[in-house]
JSON list of C-alpha atoms in Angstrom, two decimals:
[
{"chain": "A", "resi": 1, "resn": "UNK", "atom": "CA", "xyz": [114.26, 105.57, 168.19]},
{"chain": "A", "resi": 2, "resn": "UNK", "atom": "CA", "xyz": [110.48, 105.85, 167.58]},
{"chain": "A", "resi": 3, "resn": "UNK", "atom": "CA", "xyz": [111.15, 108.61, 165.30]},
{"chain": "A", "resi": 4, "resn": "UNK", "atom": "CA", "xyz": [113.28, 106.18, 163.05]},
{"chain": "A", "resi": 5, "resn": "UNK", "atom": "CA", "xyz": [110.73, 103.41, 163.44]},
{"chain": "A", "resi": 6, "resn": "UNK", "atom": "CA", "xyz": [108.09, 105.90, 162.38]},
{"chain": "A", "resi": 7, "resn": "UNK", "atom": "CA", "xyz": [110.17, 106.56, 159.21]},
{"chain": "A", "resi": 8, "resn": "UNK", "atom": "CA", "xyz": [110.40, 103.03, 158.15]},
{"chain": "A", "resi": 9, "resn": "UNK", "atom": "CA", "xyz": [106.46, 102.29, 158.86]},
{"chain": "A", "resi": 10, "resn": "UNK", "atom": "CA", "xyz": [106.01, 105.17, 156.51]},
{"chain": "A", "resi": 11, "resn": "UNK", "atom": "CA", "xyz": [108.28, 103.88, 154.01]},
{"chain": "A", "resi": 12, "resn": "UNK", "atom": "CA", "xyz": [106.53, 100.46, 154.13]},
{"chain": "A", "resi": 13, "resn": "UNK", "atom": "CA", "xyz": [102.97, 102.43, 153.47]},
{"chain": "A", "resi": 14, "resn": "UNK", "atom": "CA", "xyz": [104.34, 104.42, 150.68]},
{"chain": "A", "resi": 15, "resn": "UNK", "atom": "CA", "xyz": [105.84, 101.40, 148.98]},
{"chain": "A", "resi": 16, "resn": "UNK", "atom": "CA", "xyz": [102.58, 99.48, 149.43]},
{"chain": "A", "resi": 17, "resn": "UNK", "atom": "CA", "xyz": [100.45, 102.15, 148.12]},
{"chain": "A", "resi": 18, "resn": "UNK", "atom": "CA", "xyz": [102.49, 102.59, 145.00]},
{"chain": "A", "resi": 19, "resn": "UNK", "atom": "CA", "xyz": [102.50, 98.95, 144.18]},
{"chain": "A", "resi": 20, "resn": "UNK", "atom": "CA", "xyz": [98.72, 98.93, 144.71]},
{"chain": "A", "resi": 21, "resn": "UNK", "atom": "CA", "xyz": [98.51, 102.02, 142.25]},
{"chain": "A", "resi": 22, "resn": "UNK", "atom": "CA", "xyz": [100.68, 100.98, 139.64]},
{"chain": "A", "resi": 23, "resn": "UNK", "atom": "CA", "xyz": [101.92, 97.74, 140.08]},
{"chain": "A", "resi": 24, "resn": "UNK", "atom": "CA", "xyz": [105.09, 97.93, 137.09]},
{"chain": "A", "resi": 25, "resn": "UNK", "atom": "CA", "xyz": [106.10, 101.20, 139.30]},
{"chain": "A", "resi": 26, "resn": "UNK", "atom": "CA", "xyz": [109.57, 99.98, 140.90]},
{"chain": "A", "resi": 27, "resn": "UNK", "atom": "CA", "xyz": [109.89, 97.67, 137.89]},
{"chain": "A", "resi": 28, "resn": "UNK", "atom": "CA", "xyz": [110.36, 100.35, 135.67]},
{"chain": "A", "resi": 29, "resn": "UNK", "atom": "CA", "xyz": [112.10, 102.44, 138.10]},
{"chain": "A", "resi": 30, "resn": "UNK", "atom": "CA", "xyz": [114.80, 99.93, 138.61]},
{"chain": "A", "resi": 31, "resn": "UNK", "atom": "CA", "xyz": [115.96, 99.35, 135.28]},
{"chain": "A", "resi": 32, "resn": "UNK", "atom": "CA", "xyz": [117.58, 102.97, 134.64]},
{"chain": "A", "resi": 33, "resn": "UNK", "atom": "CA", "xyz": [117.14, 106.50, 135.37]},
{"chain": "A", "resi": 34, "resn": "UNK", "atom": "CA", "xyz": [116.73, 108.63, 132.24]},
{"chain": "A", "resi": 35, "resn": "UNK", "atom": "CA", "xyz": [116.21, 112.15, 133.46]},
{"chain": "A", "resi": 36, "resn": "UNK", "atom": "CA", "xyz": [116.36, 115.38, 131.39]},
{"chain": "A", "resi": 37, "resn": "UNK", "atom": "CA", "xyz": [116.98, 117.75, 134.36]},
{"chain": "A", "resi": 38, "resn": "UNK", "atom": "CA", "xyz": [119.57, 118.32, 136.77]},
{"chain": "A", "resi": 39, "resn": "UNK", "atom": "CA", "xyz": [118.10, 120.25, 139.69]},
{"chain": "A", "resi": 40, "resn": "UNK", "atom": "CA", "xyz": [120.89, 122.26, 141.83]},
{"chain": "A", "resi": 41, "resn": "UNK", "atom": "CA", "xyz": [119.28, 123.64, 144.87]},
{"chain": "A", "resi": 42, "resn": "UNK", "atom": "CA", "xyz": [119.18, 124.70, 148.46]},
{"chain": "A", "resi": 43, "resn": "UNK", "atom": "CA", "xyz": [119.11, 121.65, 151.25]},
{"chain": "A", "resi": 44, "resn": "UNK", "atom": "CA", "xyz": [116.43, 123.51, 152.83]},
{"chain": "A", "resi": 45, "resn": "UNK", "atom": "CA", "xyz": [113.94, 120.83, 153.67]},
{"chain": "A", "resi": 46, "resn": "UNK", "atom": "CA", "xyz": [111.20, 123.11, 152.55]},
{"chain": "A", "resi": 47, "resn": "UNK", "atom": "CA", "xyz": [112.30, 122.73, 149.04]},
{"chain": "A", "resi": 48, "resn": "UNK", "atom": "CA", "xyz": [111.79, 119.35, 147.47]},
{"chain": "A", "resi": 49, "resn": "UNK", "atom": "CA", "xyz": [112.66, 119.20, 143.93]},
{"chain": "A", "resi": 50, "resn": "UNK", "atom": "CA", "xyz": [110.27, 116.72, 142.26]},
{"chain": "A", "resi": 51, "resn": "UNK", "atom": "CA", "xyz": [107.32, 117.73, 144.22]},
{"chain": "A", "resi": 52, "resn": "UNK", "atom": "CA", "xyz": [107.79, 121.51, 143.10]},
{"chain": "A", "resi": 53, "resn": "UNK", "atom": "CA", "xyz": [108.09, 120.61, 139.25]},
{"chain": "A", "resi": 54, "resn": "UNK", "atom": "CA", "xyz": [105.69, 117.72, 139.50]},
{"chain": "A", "resi": 55, "resn": "UNK", "atom": "CA", "xyz": [108.20, 115.25, 138.41]},
{"chain": "A", "resi": 56, "resn": "UNK", "atom": "CA", "xyz": [108.20, 111.60, 139.58]},
{"chain": "A", "resi": 57, "resn": "UNK", "atom": "CA", "xyz": [111.08, 109.90, 140.94]},
{"chain": "A", "resi": 58, "resn": "UNK", "atom": "CA", "xyz": [113.74, 109.08, 138.22]},
{"chain": "A", "resi": 59, "resn": "UNK", "atom": "CA", "xyz": [112.64, 112.03, 136.21]},
{"chain": "A", "resi": 60, "resn": "UNK", "atom": "CA", "xyz": [115.09, 114.72, 138.09]},
{"chain": "A", "resi": 61, "resn": "UNK", "atom": "CA", "xyz": [118.85, 114.42, 139.00]},
{"chain": "A", "resi": 62, "resn": "UNK", "atom": "CA", "xyz": [119.22, 116.37, 142.15]},
{"chain": "A", "resi": 63, "resn": "UNK", "atom": "CA", "xyz": [122.22, 117.83, 144.08]},
{"chain": "A", "resi": 64, "resn": "UNK", "atom": "CA", "xyz": [121.56, 120.09, 147.03]},
{"chain": "A", "resi": 65, "resn": "UNK", "atom": "CA", "xyz": [123.77, 122.44, 149.25]},
{"chain": "A", "resi": 66, "resn": "UNK", "atom": "CA", "xyz": [123.50, 125.44, 151.49]},
{"chain": "A", "resi": 67, "resn": "UNK", "atom": "CA", "xyz": [122.30, 128.29, 149.65]},
{"chain": "A", "resi": 68, "resn": "UNK", "atom": "CA", "xyz": [122.47, 126.54, 146.14]},
{"chain": "A", "resi": 69, "resn": "UNK", "atom": "CA", "xyz": [125.96, 127.63, 145.31]},
{"chain": "A", "resi": 70, "resn": "UNK", "atom": "CA", "xyz": [128.10, 126.47, 142.55]},
{"chain": "A", "resi": 71, "resn": "UNK", "atom": "CA", "xyz": [131.80, 126.85, 142.72]},
{"chain": "A", "resi": 72, "resn": "UNK", "atom": "CA", "xyz": [134.79, 125.55, 140.57]},
{"chain": "A", "resi": 73, "resn": "UNK", "atom": "CA", "xyz": [136.66, 124.32, 143.86]},
{"chain": "A", "resi": 74, "resn": "UNK", "atom": "CA", "xyz": [133.42, 122.34, 145.17]},
{"chain": "A", "resi": 75, "resn": "UNK", "atom": "CA", "xyz": [134.06, 118.48, 143.57]},
{"chain": "A", "resi": 76, "resn": "UNK", "atom": "CA", "xyz": [130.90, 117.11, 144.96]},
{"chain": "A", "resi": 77, "resn": "UNK", "atom": "CA", "xyz": [128.96, 119.50, 142.94]},
{"chain": "A", "resi": 78, "resn": "UNK", "atom": "CA", "xyz": [131.09, 119.41, 139.97]},
{"chain": "A", "resi": 79, "resn": "UNK", "atom": "CA", "xyz": [130.88, 115.52, 140.07]},
{"chain": "A", "resi": 80, "resn": "UNK", "atom": "CA", "xyz": [127.14, 115.80, 139.95]},
{"chain": "A", "resi": 81, "resn": "UNK", "atom": "CA", "xyz": [127.00, 118.10, 136.84]},
{"chain": "A", "resi": 82, "resn": "UNK", "atom": "CA", "xyz": [129.89, 115.98, 135.09]},
{"chain": "A", "resi": 83, "resn": "UNK", "atom": "CA", "xyz": [127.79, 112.83, 135.48]},
{"chain": "A", "resi": 84, "resn": "UNK", "atom": "CA", "xyz": [124.51, 114.19, 134.81]},
{"chain": "A", "resi": 85, "resn": "UNK", "atom": "CA", "xyz": [125.96, 115.97, 131.41]},
{"chain": "A", "resi": 86, "resn": "UNK", "atom": "CA", "xyz": [128.39, 113.28, 130.17]},
{"chain": "A", "resi": 87, "resn": "UNK", "atom": "CA", "xyz": [126.81, 110.09, 131.46]},
{"chain": "A", "resi": 88, "resn": "UNK", "atom": "CA", "xyz": [123.13, 110.89, 131.73]},
{"chain": "A", "resi": 89, "resn": "UNK", "atom": "CA", "xyz": [122.89, 113.24, 128.83]},
{"chain": "A", "resi": 90, "resn": "UNK", "atom": "CA", "xyz": [120.54, 115.63, 130.66]},
{"chain": "A", "resi": 91, "resn": "UNK", "atom": "CA", "xyz": [119.14, 118.47, 128.60]},
{"chain": "A", "resi": 92, "resn": "UNK", "atom": "CA", "xyz": [118.80, 121.15, 131.36]},
{"chain": "A", "resi": 93, "resn": "UNK", "atom": "CA", "xyz": [120.33, 122.63, 134.32]},
{"chain": "A", "resi": 94, "resn": "UNK", "atom": "CA", "xyz": [118.25, 124.09, 136.70]},
{"chain": "A", "resi": 95, "resn": "UNK", "atom": "CA", "xyz": [119.82, 126.23, 139.42]},
{"chain": "A", "resi": 96, "resn": "UNK", "atom": "CA", "xyz": [116.87, 126.98, 142.03]},
{"chain": "A", "resi": 97, "resn": "UNK", "atom": "CA", "xyz": [117.44, 129.31, 144.84]},
{"chain": "A", "resi": 98, "resn": "UNK", "atom": "CA", "xyz": [114.21, 130.26, 146.95]},
{"chain": "A", "resi": 99, "resn": "UNK", "atom": "CA", "xyz": [113.11, 133.20, 148.84]},
{"chain": "A", "resi": 100, "resn": "UNK", "atom": "CA", "xyz": [113.56, 133.13, 152.83]},
{"chain": "A", "resi": 101, "resn": "UNK", "atom": "CA", "xyz": [116.92, 131.17, 152.51]},
{"chain": "A", "resi": 102, "resn": "UNK", "atom": "CA", "xyz": [118.58, 131.19, 155.72]},
{"chain": "A", "resi": 103, "resn": "UNK", "atom": "CA", "xyz": [122.16, 130.74, 154.17]},
{"chain": "A", "resi": 104, "resn": "UNK", "atom": "CA", "xyz": [121.60, 134.06, 152.27]},
{"chain": "A", "resi": 105, "resn": "UNK", "atom": "CA", "xyz": [120.32, 135.80, 155.11]},
{"chain": "A", "resi": 106, "resn": "UNK", "atom": "CA", "xyz": [123.32, 134.92, 157.12]},
{"chain": "A", "resi": 107, "resn": "UNK", "atom": "CA", "xyz": [125.63, 136.04, 154.45]},
{"chain": "A", "resi": 108, "resn": "UNK", "atom": "CA", "xyz": [124.03, 139.33, 153.68]},
{"chain": "A", "resi": 109, "resn": "UNK", "atom": "CA", "xyz": [123.78, 140.20, 157.40]},
{"chain": "A", "resi": 110, "resn": "UNK", "atom": "CA", "xyz": [126.79, 138.65, 158.37]},
{"chain": "A", "resi": 111, "resn": "UNK", "atom": "CA", "xyz": [125.60, 136.37, 160.90]},
{"chain": "A", "resi": 112, "resn": "UNK", "atom": "CA", "xyz": [127.87, 133.81, 162.07]},
{"chain": "A", "resi": 113, "resn": "UNK", "atom": "CA", "xyz": [126.42, 130.19, 162.24]},
{"chain": "A", "resi": 114, "resn": "UNK", "atom": "CA", "xyz": [129.82, 128.10, 162.37]},
{"chain": "A", "resi": 115, "resn": "UNK", "atom": "CA", "xyz": [131.79, 126.36, 159.61]},
{"chain": "A", "resi": 116, "resn": "UNK", "atom": "CA", "xyz": [129.01, 127.21, 157.16]},
{"chain": "A", "resi": 117, "resn": "UNK", "atom": "CA", "xyz": [130.53, 130.57, 157.23]},
{"chain": "A", "resi": 118, "resn": "UNK", "atom": "CA", "xyz": [133.16, 129.49, 154.89]},
{"chain": "A", "resi": 119, "resn": "UNK", "atom": "CA", "xyz": [131.01, 128.16, 152.50]},
{"chain": "A", "resi": 120, "resn": "UNK", "atom": "CA", "xyz": [128.58, 131.22, 152.56]},
{"chain": "A", "resi": 121, "resn": "UNK", "atom": "CA", "xyz": [131.94, 133.50, 151.81]},
{"chain": "A", "resi": 122, "resn": "UNK", "atom": "CA", "xyz": [130.58, 132.77, 148.23]},
{"chain": "A", "resi": 123, "resn": "UNK", "atom": "CA", "xyz": [126.95, 134.28, 148.76]},
{"chain": "A", "resi": 124, "resn": "UNK", "atom": "CA", "xyz": [128.73, 137.24, 150.43]},
{"chain": "A", "resi": 125, "resn": "UNK", "atom": "CA", "xyz": [130.98, 137.60, 147.39]},
{"chain": "A", "resi": 126, "resn": "UNK", "atom": "CA", "xyz": [127.61, 138.02, 145.38]},
{"chain": "A", "resi": 127, "resn": "UNK", "atom": "CA", "xyz": [126.31, 140.60, 147.97]},
{"chain": "A", "resi": 128, "resn": "UNK", "atom": "CA", "xyz": [129.55, 142.46, 147.77]},
{"chain": "A", "resi": 129, "resn": "UNK", "atom": "CA", "xyz": [129.80, 142.45, 144.07]},
{"chain": "A", "resi": 130, "resn": "UNK", "atom": "CA", "xyz": [126.01, 143.69, 143.84]},
{"chain": "A", "resi": 131, "resn": "UNK", "atom": "CA", "xyz": [126.21, 146.28, 146.54]},
{"chain": "A", "resi": 132, "resn": "UNK", "atom": "CA", "xyz": [124.87, 148.99, 144.27]},
{"chain": "A", "resi": 133, "resn": "UNK", "atom": "CA", "xyz": [121.87, 147.12, 143.88]},
{"chain": "A", "resi": 134, "resn": "UNK", "atom": "CA", "xyz": [121.46, 145.98, 147.33]},
{"chain": "A", "resi": 135, "resn": "UNK", "atom": "CA", "xyz": [122.40, 149.46, 148.94]},
{"chain": "A", "resi": 136, "resn": "UNK", "atom": "CA", "xyz": [119.28, 151.02, 147.00]},
{"chain": "A", "resi": 137, "resn": "UNK", "atom": "CA", "xyz": [116.95, 148.56, 148.85]},
{"chain": "A", "resi": 138, "resn": "UNK", "atom": "CA", "xyz": [115.86, 150.05, 152.42]},
{"chain": "A", "resi": 139, "resn": "UNK", "atom": "CA", "xyz": [113.32, 147.52, 153.21]},
{"chain": "A", "resi": 140, "resn": "UNK", "atom": "CA", "xyz": [115.39, 144.10, 154.79]},
{"chain": "A", "resi": 141, "resn": "UNK", "atom": "CA", "xyz": [113.17, 141.36, 153.29]},
{"chain": "A", "resi": 142, "resn": "UNK", "atom": "CA", "xyz": [113.07, 142.91, 149.73]},
{"chain": "A", "resi": 143, "resn": "UNK", "atom": "CA", "xyz": [117.01, 143.19, 150.21]},
{"chain": "A", "resi": 144, "resn": "UNK", "atom": "CA", "xyz": [117.14, 139.58, 151.26]},
{"chain": "A", "resi": 145, "resn": "UNK", "atom": "CA", "xyz": [115.04, 138.43, 148.25]},
{"chain": "A", "resi": 146, "resn": "UNK", "atom": "CA", "xyz": [117.14, 140.44, 146.09]},
{"chain": "A", "resi": 147, "resn": "UNK", "atom": "CA", "xyz": [120.16, 138.82, 147.04]},
{"chain": "A", "resi": 148, "resn": "UNK", "atom": "CA", "xyz": [118.54, 135.18, 146.74]},
{"chain": "A", "resi": 149, "resn": "UNK", "atom": "CA", "xyz": [117.86, 136.25, 143.09]},
{"chain": "A", "resi": 150, "resn": "UNK", "atom": "CA", "xyz": [121.26, 137.94, 142.38]},
{"chain": "A", "resi": 151, "resn": "UNK", "atom": "CA", "xyz": [122.99, 134.64, 143.98]},
{"chain": "A", "resi": 152, "resn": "UNK", "atom": "CA", "xyz": [121.05, 132.28, 141.54]},
{"chain": "A", "resi": 153, "resn": "UNK", "atom": "CA", "xyz": [121.94, 134.52, 138.66]},
{"chain": "A", "resi": 154, "resn": "UNK", "atom": "CA", "xyz": [125.74, 134.12, 139.83]},
{"chain": "A", "resi": 155, "resn": "UNK", "atom": "CA", "xyz": [125.49, 130.62, 140.09]},
{"chain": "A", "resi": 156, "resn": "UNK", "atom": "CA", "xyz": [124.31, 129.94, 136.57]},
{"chain": "A", "resi": 157, "resn": "UNK", "atom": "CA", "xyz": [127.12, 131.98, 135.29]},
{"chain": "A", "resi": 158, "resn": "UNK", "atom": "CA", "xyz": [129.51, 129.65, 137.38]},
{"chain": "A", "resi": 159, "resn": "UNK", "atom": "CA", "xyz": [127.78, 126.62, 136.08]},
{"chain": "A", "resi": 160, "resn": "UNK", "atom": "CA", "xyz": [128.34, 128.02, 132.75]},
{"chain": "A", "resi": 161, "resn": "UNK", "atom": "CA", "xyz": [131.86, 128.88, 133.05]},
{"chain": "A", "resi": 162, "resn": "UNK", "atom": "CA", "xyz": [132.60, 125.40, 134.30]},
{"chain": "A", "resi": 163, "resn": "UNK", "atom": "CA", "xyz": [134.73, 123.09, 132.08]},
{"chain": "A", "resi": 164, "resn": "UNK", "atom": "CA", "xyz": [131.89, 120.43, 131.99]},
{"chain": "A", "resi": 165, "resn": "UNK", "atom": "CA", "xyz": [129.42, 122.92, 130.74]},
{"chain": "A", "resi": 166, "resn": "UNK", "atom": "CA", "xyz": [131.81, 124.48, 128.14]},
{"chain": "A", "resi": 167, "resn": "UNK", "atom": "CA", "xyz": [133.00, 121.29, 126.74]},
{"chain": "A", "resi": 168, "resn": "UNK", "atom": "CA", "xyz": [129.55, 120.04, 126.35]},
{"chain": "A", "resi": 169, "resn": "UNK", "atom": "CA", "xyz": [128.71, 123.09, 124.41]},
{"chain": "A", "resi": 170, "resn": "UNK", "atom": "CA", "xyz": [132.09, 122.68, 122.13]},
{"chain": "A", "resi": 171, "resn": "UNK", "atom": "CA", "xyz": [131.14, 119.14, 121.21]},
{"chain": "A", "resi": 172, "resn": "UNK", "atom": "CA", "xyz": [127.44, 120.25, 120.01]},
{"chain": "A", "resi": 173, "resn": "UNK", "atom": "CA", "xyz": [125.51, 118.94, 123.06]},
{"chain": "A", "resi": 174, "resn": "UNK", "atom": "CA", "xyz": [122.25, 120.54, 123.59]},
{"chain": "A", "resi": 175, "resn": "UNK", "atom": "CA", "xyz": [122.26, 121.87, 127.00]},
{"chain": "A", "resi": 176, "resn": "UNK", "atom": "CA", "xyz": [120.39, 124.57, 128.67]},
{"chain": "A", "resi": 177, "resn": "UNK", "atom": "CA", "xyz": [121.29, 126.18, 132.07]},
{"chain": "A", "resi": 178, "resn": "UNK", "atom": "CA", "xyz": [118.39, 128.27, 133.94]},
{"chain": "A", "resi": 179, "resn": "UNK", "atom": "CA", "xyz": [118.13, 130.03, 137.04]},
{"chain": "A", "resi": 180, "resn": "UNK", "atom": "CA", "xyz": [114.89, 129.97, 139.15]},
{"chain": "A", "resi": 181, "resn": "UNK", "atom": "CA", "xyz": [114.01, 131.04, 142.38]},
{"chain": "A", "resi": 182, "resn": "UNK", "atom": "CA", "xyz": [111.13, 129.22, 144.52]},
{"chain": "A", "resi": 183, "resn": "UNK", "atom": "CA", "xyz": [108.69, 130.92, 146.59]},
{"chain": "A", "resi": 184, "resn": "UNK", "atom": "CA", "xyz": [107.68, 129.36, 149.91]},
{"chain": "A", "resi": 185, "resn": "UNK", "atom": "CA", "xyz": [104.62, 131.41, 150.15]},
{"chain": "A", "resi": 186, "resn": "UNK", "atom": "CA", "xyz": [102.83, 130.22, 147.32]},
{"chain": "A", "resi": 187, "resn": "UNK", "atom": "CA", "xyz": [104.84, 127.35, 145.49]},
{"chain": "A", "resi": 188, "resn": "UNK", "atom": "CA", "xyz": [105.67, 129.15, 142.54]},
{"chain": "A", "resi": 189, "resn": "UNK", "atom": "CA", "xyz": [108.94, 129.38, 140.77]},
{"chain": "A", "resi": 190, "resn": "UNK", "atom": "CA", "xyz": [110.10, 132.62, 139.38]},
{"chain": "A", "resi": 191, "resn": "UNK", "atom": "CA", "xyz": [112.28, 132.54, 136.24]},
{"chain": "A", "resi": 192, "resn": "UNK", "atom": "CA", "xyz": [115.38, 135.12, 136.65]},
{"chain": "A", "resi": 193, "resn": "UNK", "atom": "CA", "xyz": [115.64, 135.65, 132.85]},
{"chain": "A", "resi": 194, "resn": "UNK", "atom": "CA", "xyz": [118.76, 134.01, 132.48]},
{"chain": "A", "resi": 195, "resn": "UNK", "atom": "CA", "xyz": [118.62, 130.58, 130.11]},
{"chain": "A", "resi": 196, "resn": "UNK", "atom": "CA", "xyz": [121.79, 129.98, 128.56]},
{"chain": "A", "resi": 197, "resn": "UNK", "atom": "CA", "xyz": [122.30, 127.61, 125.82]},
{"chain": "A", "resi": 198, "resn": "UNK", "atom": "CA", "xyz": [125.77, 128.54, 124.25]},
{"chain": "A", "resi": 199, "resn": "UNK", "atom": "CA", "xyz": [129.06, 130.33, 125.26]},
{"chain": "A", "resi": 200, "resn": "UNK", "atom": "CA", "xyz": [127.91, 133.31, 123.38]},
{"chain": "A", "resi": 201, "resn": "UNK", "atom": "CA", "xyz": [124.64, 133.78, 124.78]},
{"chain": "A", "resi": 202, "resn": "UNK", "atom": "CA", "xyz": [126.06, 133.97, 128.48]},
{"chain": "A", "resi": 203, "resn": "UNK", "atom": "CA", "xyz": [126.98, 137.47, 128.57]},
{"chain": "A", "resi": 204, "resn": "UNK", "atom": "CA", "xyz": [123.80, 138.78, 126.81]},
{"chain": "A", "resi": 205, "resn": "UNK", "atom": "CA", "xyz": [121.71, 136.54, 129.18]},
{"chain": "A", "resi": 206, "resn": "UNK", "atom": "CA", "xyz": [123.42, 137.84, 132.42]},
{"chain": "A", "resi": 207, "resn": "UNK", "atom": "CA", "xyz": [122.99, 141.59, 131.59]},
{"chain": "A", "resi": 208, "resn": "UNK", "atom": "CA", "xyz": [119.37, 141.11, 130.69]},
{"chain": "A", "resi": 209, "resn": "UNK", "atom": "CA", "xyz": [118.93, 139.01, 134.11]},
{"chain": "A", "resi": 210, "resn": "UNK", "atom": "CA", "xyz": [120.59, 141.84, 136.22]},
{"chain": "A", "resi": 211, "resn": "UNK", "atom": "CA", "xyz": [118.22, 144.68, 134.29]},
{"chain": "A", "resi": 212, "resn": "UNK", "atom": "CA", "xyz": [115.29, 142.53, 135.76]},
{"chain": "A", "resi": 213, "resn": "UNK", "atom": "CA", "xyz": [116.35, 142.57, 139.13]},
{"chain": "A", "resi": 214, "resn": "UNK", "atom": "CA", "xyz": [113.80, 145.13, 140.84]},
{"chain": "A", "resi": 215, "resn": "UNK", "atom": "CA", "xyz": [115.52, 147.98, 142.98]},
{"chain": "A", "resi": 216, "resn": "UNK", "atom": "CA", "xyz": [112.38, 148.58, 144.61]},
{"chain": "A", "resi": 217, "resn": "UNK", "atom": "CA", "xyz": [109.28, 146.60, 145.27]},
{"chain": "A", "resi": 218, "resn": "UNK", "atom": "CA", "xyz": [108.66, 142.88, 144.56]},
{"chain": "A", "resi": 219, "resn": "UNK", "atom": "CA", "xyz": [109.17, 141.20, 141.27]},
{"chain": "A", "resi": 220, "resn": "UNK", "atom": "CA", "xyz": [106.28, 140.60, 138.71]}
]
């Protein structure tokens, strides 16, 4: 209970500080949200969306799940995408993985973690699909990093194939889907080379992104 009381105290102190620094902050925030970005990231507590890209509350619409997966049977994720695209008219979907992801590690090494094993099967499918790349990498840490990257690339493809994104493009709505991976070691984001703004751009962007995945050494 003391831990919860501490959180409540932290909230009061934060709210008071924001009020002192910007008396109009909460008044403006309460009016409406008007973000240009949808962040689809991992649930990992070390990967805070707004802080990483330097955005204030109200500027980023956020969905998080274990290993930043986008699949067509997940109505939770799809509902977030639909609301962001159709109602908020966001301009960019950012699919952001991170190096050192525990979910990706479990899928790669076939480590049983419980119910989440069923969810992580999607990441396991990515590993199986790109076994030709992963099997060339001897160092376990680098192989893990490569699967984090490959997983992001495949989730971008999944998002682009969704009816929500396809319909937005069909009606001429400007919408880009991007793939990034965040580093816990230095706080920097690496682009995966896959940025898609139209159906015809997807395959060339996918092929380019795969060509950028290093078979050895670190990504530069």
